[in-house]
PDB file of N, CA and C in Angstrom:
ATOM      1  N   UNK A 293      54.057 109.797 136.149  1.00 74.00           N
ATOM      2  CA  UNK A 293      54.593 108.546 135.663  1.00 74.00           C
ATOM      3  C   UNK A 293      53.665 107.426 136.131  1.00 74.00           C
ATOM      4  N   UNK A 294      53.308 106.513 135.210  1.00 89.00           N
ATOM      5  CA  UNK A 294      52.507 105.378 135.597  1.00 89.00           C
ATOM      6  C   UNK A 294      52.869 104.168 134.743  1.00 89.00           C
ATOM      7  N   UNK A 295      52.520 103.001 135.269  1.00 91.00           N
ATOM      8  CA  UNK A 295      52.808 101.740 134.601  1.00 91.00           C
ATOM      9  C   UNK A 295      51.545 101.213 133.940  1.00 91.00           C
ATOM     10  N   UNK A 296      51.700 100.634 132.774  1.00 93.00           N
ATOM     11  CA  UNK A 296      50.591 100.018 132.053  1.00 93.00           C
ATOM     12  C   UNK A 296      50.991  98.583 131.721  1.00 93.00           C
ATOM     13  N   UNK A 297      50.229  97.627 132.224  1.00 94.00           N
ATOM     14  CA  UNK A 297      50.481  96.220 131.926  1.00 94.00           C
ATOM     15  C   UNK A 297      49.491  95.770 130.861  1.00 94.00           C
ATOM     16  N   UNK A 298      50.010  95.187 129.801  1.00 96.00           N
ATOM     17  CA  UNK A 298      49.165  94.755 128.685  1.00 96.00           C
ATOM     18  C   UNK A 298      49.457  93.292 128.346  1.00 96.00           C
ATOM     19  N   UNK A 299      48.535  92.701 127.604  1.00 97.00           N
ATOM     20  CA  UNK A 299      48.702  91.324 127.124  1.00 97.00           C
ATOM     21  C   UNK A 299      49.810  91.289 126.070  1.00 97.00           C
ATOM     22  N   UNK A 300      50.333  90.110 125.838  1.00 96.00           N
ATOM     23  CA  UNK A 300      51.449  89.940 124.915  1.00 96.00           C
ATOM     24  C   UNK A 300      51.134  90.453 123.508  1.00 96.00           C
ATOM     25  N   UNK A 301      49.928  90.186 123.000  1.00 96.00           N
ATOM     26  CA  UNK A 301      49.573  90.636 121.652  1.00 96.00           C
ATOM     27  C   UNK A 301      49.572  92.159 121.555  1.00 96.00           C
ATOM     28  N   UNK A 302      49.015  92.820 122.559  1.00 96.00           N
ATOM     29  CA  UNK A 302      49.008  94.284 122.574  1.00 96.00           C
ATOM     30  C   UNK A 302      50.436  94.818 122.694  1.00 96.00           C
ATOM     31  N   UNK A 303      51.255  94.148 123.484  1.00 96.00           N
ATOM     32  CA  UNK A 303      52.647  94.572 123.652  1.00 96.00           C
ATOM     33  C   UNK A 303      53.390  94.531 122.318  1.00 96.00           C
ATOM     34  N   UNK A 304      53.139  93.517 121.521  1.00 95.00           N
ATOM     35  CA  UNK A 304      53.795  93.432 120.210  1.00 95.00           C
ATOM     36  C   UNK A 304      53.437  94.643 119.358  1.00 95.00           C
ATOM     37  N   UNK A 305      52.174  95.074 119.432  1.00 96.00           N
ATOM     38  CA  UNK A 305      51.747  96.261 118.682  1.00 96.00           C
ATOM     39  C   UNK A 305      52.446  97.517 119.209  1.00 96.00           C
ATOM     40  N   UNK A 306      52.516  97.658 120.526  1.00 95.00           N
ATOM     41  CA  UNK A 306      53.191  98.809 121.123  1.00 95.00           C
ATOM     42  C   UNK A 306      54.663  98.859 120.698  1.00 95.00           C
ATOM     43  N   UNK A 307      55.327  97.715 120.764  1.00 95.00           N
ATOM     44  CA  UNK A 307      56.745  97.660 120.401  1.00 95.00           C
ATOM     45  C   UNK A 307      56.927  98.001 118.925  1.00 95.00           C
ATOM     46  N   UNK A 308      56.025  97.517 118.080  1.00 95.00           N
ATOM     47  CA  UNK A 308      56.087  97.836 116.648  1.00 95.00           C
ATOM     48  C   UNK A 308      55.910  99.341 116.405  1.00 95.00           C
ATOM     49  N   UNK A 309      55.184 100.028 117.304  1.00 94.00           N
ATOM     50  CA  UNK A 309      54.974 101.474 117.197  1.00 94.00           C
ATOM     51  C   UNK A 309      56.135 102.263 117.809  1.00 94.00           C
ATOM     52  N   UNK A 310      57.123 101.574 118.354  1.00 94.00           N
ATOM     53  CA  UNK A 310      58.301 102.242 118.878  1.00 94.00           C
ATOM     54  C   UNK A 310      58.369 102.366 120.395  1.00 94.00           C
ATOM     55  N   UNK A 311      57.360 101.887 121.110  1.00 94.00           N
ATOM     56  CA  UNK A 311      57.418 101.943 122.572  1.00 94.00           C
ATOM     57  C   UNK A 311      58.370 100.864 123.073  1.00 94.00           C
ATOM     58  N   UNK A 312      59.000 101.135 124.191  1.00 94.00           N
ATOM     59  CA  UNK A 312      59.941 100.182 124.767  1.00 94.00           C
ATOM     60  C   UNK A 312      59.353  99.587 126.040  1.00 94.00           C
ATOM     61  N   UNK A 313      59.455  98.288 126.151  1.00 96.00           N
ATOM     62  CA  UNK A 313      58.936  97.582 127.328  1.00 96.00           C
ATOM     63  C   UNK A 313      59.824  97.863 128.535  1.00 96.00           C
ATOM     64  N   UNK A 314      59.201  98.008 129.679  1.00 96.00           N
ATOM     65  CA  UNK A 314      59.930  98.184 130.922  1.00 96.00           C
ATOM     66  C   UNK A 314      60.309  96.819 131.484  1.00 96.00           C
ATOM     67  N   UNK A 315      59.323  95.898 131.551  1.00 96.00           N
ATOM     68  CA  UNK A 315      59.616  94.525 131.960  1.00 96.00           C
ATOM     69  C   UNK A 315      58.560  93.587 131.400  1.00 96.00           C
ATOM     70  N   UNK A 316      58.947  92.321 131.314  1.00 97.00           N
ATOM     71  CA  UNK A 316      58.054  91.248 130.881  1.00 97.00           C
ATOM     72  C   UNK A 316      57.767  90.408 132.113  1.00 97.00           C
ATOM     73  N   UNK A 317      56.513  90.345 132.510  1.00 96.00           N
ATOM     74  CA  UNK A 317      56.143  89.588 133.703  1.00 96.00           C
ATOM     75  C   UNK A 317      56.084  88.101 133.383  1.00 96.00           C
ATOM     76  N   UNK A 318      56.632  87.293 134.277  1.00 95.00           N
ATOM     77  CA  UNK A 318      56.577  85.843 134.100  1.00 95.00           C
ATOM     78  C   UNK A 318      55.444  85.262 134.938  1.00 95.00           C
ATOM     79  N   UNK A 319      54.945  84.098 134.505  1.00 94.00           N
ATOM     80  CA  UNK A 319      53.866  83.448 135.244  1.00 94.00           C
ATOM     81  C   UNK A 319      54.337  82.925 136.595  1.00 94.00           C
ATOM     82  N   UNK A 320      55.600  82.598 136.709  1.00 92.00           N
ATOM     83  CA  UNK A 320      56.171  82.107 137.957  1.00 92.00           C
ATOM     84  C   UNK A 320      56.859  83.270 138.668  1.00 92.00           C
ATOM     85  N   UNK A 321      56.218  83.813 139.684  1.00 86.00           N
ATOM     86  CA  UNK A 321      56.769  84.997 140.361  1.00 86.00           C
ATOM     87  C   UNK A 321      58.113  84.720 141.029  1.00 86.00           C
ATOM     88  N   UNK A 322      58.400  83.467 141.320  1.00 90.00           N
ATOM     89  CA  UNK A 322      59.689  83.132 141.930  1.00 90.00           C
ATOM     90  C   UNK A 322      60.845  83.307 140.947  1.00 90.00           C
ATOM     91  N   UNK A 323      60.553  83.229 139.662  1.00 88.00           N
ATOM     92  CA  UNK A 323      61.581  83.439 138.641  1.00 88.00           C
ATOM     93  C   UNK A 323      61.874  84.925 138.505  1.00 88.00           C
ATOM     94  N   UNK A 324      60.850  85.739 138.665  1.00 87.00           N
ATOM     95  CA  UNK A 324      61.005  87.185 138.520  1.00 87.00           C
ATOM     96  C   UNK A 324      60.772  87.624 137.099  1.00 87.00           C
ATOM     97  N   UNK A 325      60.883  88.912 136.836  1.00 90.00           N
ATOM     98  CA  UNK A 325      60.618  89.433 135.496  1.00 90.00           C
ATOM     99  C   UNK A 325      61.822  89.306 134.568  1.00 90.00           C
ATOM    100  N   UNK A 326      61.539  89.474 133.294  1.00 96.00           N
ATOM    101  CA  UNK A 326      62.561  89.642 132.269  1.00 96.00           C
ATOM    102  C   UNK A 326      62.575  91.150 132.006  1.00 96.00           C
ATOM    103  N   UNK A 327      63.702  91.804 132.150  1.00 96.00           N
ATOM    104  CA  UNK A 327      63.762  93.244 131.989  1.00 96.00           C
ATOM    105  C   UNK A 327      63.783  93.645 130.524  1.00 96.00           C
ATOM    106  N   UNK A 328      63.202  94.798 130.240  1.00 96.00           N
ATOM    107  CA  UNK A 328      63.153  95.337 128.886  1.00 96.00           C
ATOM    108  C   UNK A 328      64.044  96.552 128.742  1.00 96.00           C
ATOM    109  N   UNK A 329      64.117  97.107 127.536  1.00 94.00           N
ATOM    110  CA  UNK A 329      65.032  98.212 127.260  1.00 94.00           C
ATOM    111  C   UNK A 329      64.680  99.524 127.976  1.00 94.00           C
ATOM    112  N   UNK A 330      63.460  99.676 128.466  1.00 93.00           N
ATOM    113  CA  UNK A 330      63.086 100.910 129.169  1.00 93.00           C
ATOM    114  C   UNK A 330      63.387 100.849 130.663  1.00 93.00           C
ATOM    115  N   UNK A 331      63.871  99.705 131.144  1.00 92.00           N
ATOM    116  CA  UNK A 331      64.168  99.578 132.570  1.00 92.00           C
ATOM    117  C   UNK A 331      65.261 100.572 132.922  1.00 92.00           C
ATOM    118  N   UNK A 332      65.090 101.320 134.004  1.00 88.00           N
ATOM    119  CA  UNK A 332      65.960 102.461 134.268  1.00 88.00           C
ATOM    120  C   UNK A 332      67.063 102.247 135.298  1.00 88.00           C
ATOM    121  N   UNK A 333      67.193 101.073 135.845  1.00 90.00           N
ATOM    122  CA  UNK A 333      68.268 100.779 136.801  1.00 90.00           C
ATOM    123  C   UNK A 333      69.396 100.092 136.026  1.00 90.00           C
ATOM    124  N   UNK A 334      70.386 100.871 135.610  1.00 91.00           N
ATOM    125  CA  UNK A 334      71.455 100.350 134.741  1.00 91.00           C
ATOM    126  C   UNK A 334      72.247  99.193 135.350  1.00 91.00           C
ATOM    127  N   UNK A 335      72.660  99.242 136.621  1.00 94.00           N
ATOM    128  CA  UNK A 335      73.363  98.086 137.179  1.00 94.00           C
ATOM    129  C   UNK A 335      72.507  96.816 137.162  1.00 94.00           C
ATOM    130  N   UNK A 336      71.231  96.947 137.515  1.00 92.00           N
ATOM    131  CA  UNK A 336      70.338  95.782 137.498  1.00 92.00           C
ATOM    132  C   UNK A 336      70.139  95.289 136.073  1.00 92.00           C
ATOM    133  N   UNK A 337      70.059  96.206 135.133  1.00 90.00           N
ATOM    134  CA  UNK A 337      69.897  95.841 133.731  1.00 90.00           C
ATOM    135  C   UNK A 337      71.113  95.071 133.228  1.00 90.00           C
ATOM    136  N   UNK A 338      72.296  95.507 133.603  1.00 92.00           N
ATOM    137  CA  UNK A 338      73.511  94.801 133.203  1.00 92.00           C
ATOM    138  C   UNK A 338      73.562  93.393 133.799  1.00 92.00           C
ATOM    139  N   UNK A 339      73.152  93.255 135.058  1.00 93.00           N
ATOM    140  CA  UNK A 339      73.097  91.919 135.680  1.00 93.00           C
ATOM    141  C   UNK A 339      72.076  91.046 134.966  1.00 93.00           C
ATOM    142  N   UNK A 340      70.941  91.621 134.604  1.00 92.00           N
ATOM    143  CA  UNK A 340      69.891  90.865 133.911  1.00 92.00           C
ATOM    144  C   UNK A 340      70.385  90.368 132.555  1.00 92.00           C
ATOM    145  N   UNK A 341      71.126  91.198 131.857  1.00 92.00           N
ATOM    146  CA  UNK A 341      71.666  90.781 130.565  1.00 92.00           C
ATOM    147  C   UNK A 341      72.604  89.588 130.733  1.00 92.00           C
ATOM    148  N   UNK A 342      73.438  89.624 131.756  1.00 94.00           N
ATOM    149  CA  UNK A 342      74.375  88.514 132.011  1.00 94.00           C
ATOM    150  C   UNK A 342      73.645  87.236 132.415  1.00 94.00           C
ATOM    151  N   UNK A 343      72.487  87.391 133.064  1.00 91.00           N
ATOM    152  CA  UNK A 343      71.721  86.233 133.548  1.00 91.00           C
ATOM    153  C   UNK A 343      70.661  85.773 132.549  1.00 91.00           C
ATOM    154  N   UNK A 344      70.692  86.287 131.314  1.00 91.00           N
ATOM    155  CA  UNK A 344      69.707  85.954 130.289  1.00 91.00           C
ATOM    156  C   UNK A 344      68.291  86.323 130.738  1.00 91.00           C
ATOM    157  N   UNK A 345      68.164  87.461 131.394  1.00 94.00           N
ATOM    158  CA  UNK A 345      66.864  87.963 131.851  1.00 94.00           C
ATOM    159  C   UNK A 345      66.605  89.350 131.274  1.00 94.00           C
ATOM    160  N   UNK A 346      66.991  89.539 130.008  1.00 96.00           N
ATOM    161  CA  UNK A 346      66.788  90.802 129.311  1.00 96.00           C
ATOM    162  C   UNK A 346      66.298  90.481 127.910  1.00 96.00           C
ATOM    163  N   UNK A 347      65.329  91.277 127.423  1.00 96.00           N
ATOM    164  CA  UNK A 347      64.811  91.065 126.074  1.00 96.00           C
ATOM    165  C   UNK A 347      64.327  92.377 125.482  1.00 96.00           C
ATOM    166  N   UNK A 348      64.442  92.489 124.179  1.00 94.00           N
ATOM    167  CA  UNK A 348      63.952  93.660 123.450  1.00 94.00           C
ATOM    168  C   UNK A 348      62.514  93.440 122.964  1.00 94.00           C
ATOM    169  N   UNK A 349      62.147  92.193 122.680  1.00 95.00           N
ATOM    170  CA  UNK A 349      60.826  91.882 122.121  1.00 95.00           C
ATOM    171  C   UNK A 349      60.131  90.817 122.954  1.00 95.00           C
ATOM    172  N   UNK A 350      58.838  90.657 122.701  1.00 96.00           N
ATOM    173  CA  UNK A 350      58.065  89.626 123.401  1.00 96.00           C
ATOM    174  C   UNK A 350      58.616  88.236 123.053  1.00 96.00           C
ATOM    175  N   UNK A 351      58.986  88.045 121.801  1.00 96.00           N
ATOM    176  CA  UNK A 351      59.519  86.743 121.379  1.00 96.00           C
ATOM    177  C   UNK A 351      60.824  86.421 122.104  1.00 96.00           C
ATOM    178  N   UNK A 352      61.706  87.402 122.219  1.00 96.00           N
ATOM    179  CA  UNK A 352      62.958  87.194 122.953  1.00 96.00           C
ATOM    180  C   UNK A 352      62.679  86.911 124.422  1.00 96.00           C
ATOM    181  N   UNK A 353      61.717  87.629 124.988  1.00 96.00           N
ATOM    182  CA  UNK A 353      61.357  87.425 126.393  1.00 96.00           C
ATOM    183  C   UNK A 353      60.799  86.027 126.611  1.00 96.00           C
ATOM    184  N   UNK A 354      59.990  85.536 125.668  1.00 96.00           N
ATOM    185  CA  UNK A 354      59.447  84.179 125.791  1.00 96.00           C
ATOM    186  C   UNK A 354      60.580  83.154 125.777  1.00 96.00           C
ATOM    187  N   UNK A 355      61.590  83.366 124.949  1.00 96.00           N
ATOM    188  CA  UNK A 355      62.732  82.445 124.908  1.00 96.00           C
ATOM    189  C   UNK A 355      63.476  82.445 126.244  1.00 96.00           C
ATOM    190  N   UNK A 356      63.690  83.648 126.806  1.00 95.00           N
ATOM    191  CA  UNK A 356      64.357  83.755 128.106  1.00 95.00           C
ATOM    192  C   UNK A 356      63.530  83.047 129.178  1.00 95.00           C
ATOM    193  N   UNK A 357      62.235  83.309 129.179  1.00 95.00           N
ATOM    194  CA  UNK A 357      61.351  82.719 130.178  1.00 95.00           C
ATOM    195  C   UNK A 357      61.308  81.199 130.040  1.00 95.00           C
ATOM    196  N   UNK A 358      61.243  80.714 128.815  1.00 96.00           N
ATOM    197  CA  UNK A 358      61.207  79.266 128.588  1.00 96.00           C
ATOM    198  C   UNK A 358      62.473  78.606 129.132  1.00 96.00           C
ATOM    199  N   UNK A 359      63.606  79.250 128.938  1.00 94.00           N
ATOM    200  CA  UNK A 359      64.869  78.723 129.462  1.00 94.00           C
ATOM    201  C   UNK A 359      64.851  78.653 130.984  1.00 94.00           C
ATOM    202  N   UNK A 360      64.019  79.504 131.612  1.00 92.00           N
ATOM    203  CA  UNK A 360      63.900  79.522 133.070  1.00 92.00           C
ATOM    204  C   UNK A 360      62.726  78.673 133.566  1.00 92.00           C
ATOM    205  N   UNK A 361      62.039  77.988 132.638  1.00 94.00           N
ATOM    206  CA  UNK A 361      60.949  77.092 133.017  1.00 94.00           C
ATOM    207  C   UNK A 361      59.603  77.761 133.223  1.00 94.00           C
ATOM    208  N   UNK A 362      59.391  78.908 132.598  1.00 95.00           N
ATOM    209  CA  UNK A 362      58.114  79.610 132.744  1.00 95.00           C
ATOM    210  C   UNK A 362      57.774  80.270 131.413  1.00 95.00           C
ATOM    211  N   UNK A 363      56.807  81.175 131.412  1.00 95.00           N
ATOM    212  CA  UNK A 363      56.460  81.925 130.214  1.00 95.00           C
ATOM    213  C   UNK A 363      56.012  83.332 130.592  1.00 95.00           C
ATOM    214  N   UNK A 364      55.921  84.182 129.598  1.00 96.00           N
ATOM    215  CA  UNK A 364      55.535  85.574 129.811  1.00 96.00           C
ATOM    216  C   UNK A 364      54.015  85.673 129.915  1.00 96.00           C
ATOM    217  N   UNK A 365      53.552  86.396 130.930  1.00 95.00           N
ATOM    218  CA  UNK A 365      52.111  86.547 131.135  1.00 95.00           C
ATOM    219  C   UNK A 365      51.610  87.946 130.813  1.00 95.00           C
ATOM    220  N   UNK A 366      52.499  88.909 130.669  1.00 96.00           N
ATOM    221  CA  UNK A 366      52.119  90.280 130.355  1.00 96.00           C
ATOM    222  C   UNK A 366      53.354  91.145 130.244  1.00 96.00           C
ATOM    223  N   UNK A 367      53.165  92.330 129.704  1.00 97.00           N
ATOM    224  CA  UNK A 367      54.285  93.224 129.483  1.00 97.00           C
ATOM    225  C   UNK A 367      53.955  94.586 130.099  1.00 97.00           C
ATOM    226  N   UNK A 368      54.927  95.156 130.792  1.00 97.00           N
ATOM    227  CA  UNK A 368      54.746  96.445 131.465  1.00 97.00           C
ATOM    228  C   UNK A 368      55.458  97.533 130.677  1.00 97.00           C
ATOM    229  N   UNK A 369      54.719  98.608 130.422  1.00 96.00           N
ATOM    230  CA  UNK A 369      55.274  99.802 129.789  1.00 96.00           C
ATOM    231  C   UNK A 369      55.165 100.937 130.791  1.00 96.00           C
ATOM    232  N   UNK A 370      56.085 101.872 130.723  1.00 91.00           N
ATOM    233  CA  UNK A 370      56.052 103.022 131.626  1.00 91.00           C
ATOM    234  C   UNK A 370      55.752 104.267 130.796  1.00 91.00           C
ATOM    235  N   UNK A 371      54.839 105.073 131.296  1.00 83.00           N
ATOM    236  CA  UNK A 371      54.497 106.342 130.665  1.00 83.00           C
ATOM    237  C   UNK A 371      54.904 107.458 131.596  1.00 83.00           C
ATOM    238  N   UNK A 372      55.619 108.418 131.073  1.00 66.00           N
ATOM    239  CA  UNK A 372      56.054 109.550 131.872  1.00 66.00           C
ATOM    240  C   UNK A 372      55.301 110.782 131.425  1.00 66.00           C
ATOM    241  N   UNK A 373      54.122 110.971 131.973  1.00 61.00           N
ATOM    242  CA  UNK A 373      53.290 112.133 131.627  1.00 61.00           C
ATOM    243  C   UNK A 373      53.107 113.009 132.822  1.00 61.00           C
TER     244      UNK A 373
END
């Protein structure tokens, strides 16, 4: 299992191909990440959804990040090989 962090444009292509983002990294580390659908900690994922820190797409993640005063700087995907 390994993590791959890619730029937002590449992430959009991955998502269009059916891959699910693990998390969307924000430029402000104090805000923390926006979690994606591949995140595997269900209780944390449920809390993130309630706190508007969950997104399915890069565009949704940017909206969440903007509401928190930051923006998305990259997207993390997890590969289980």
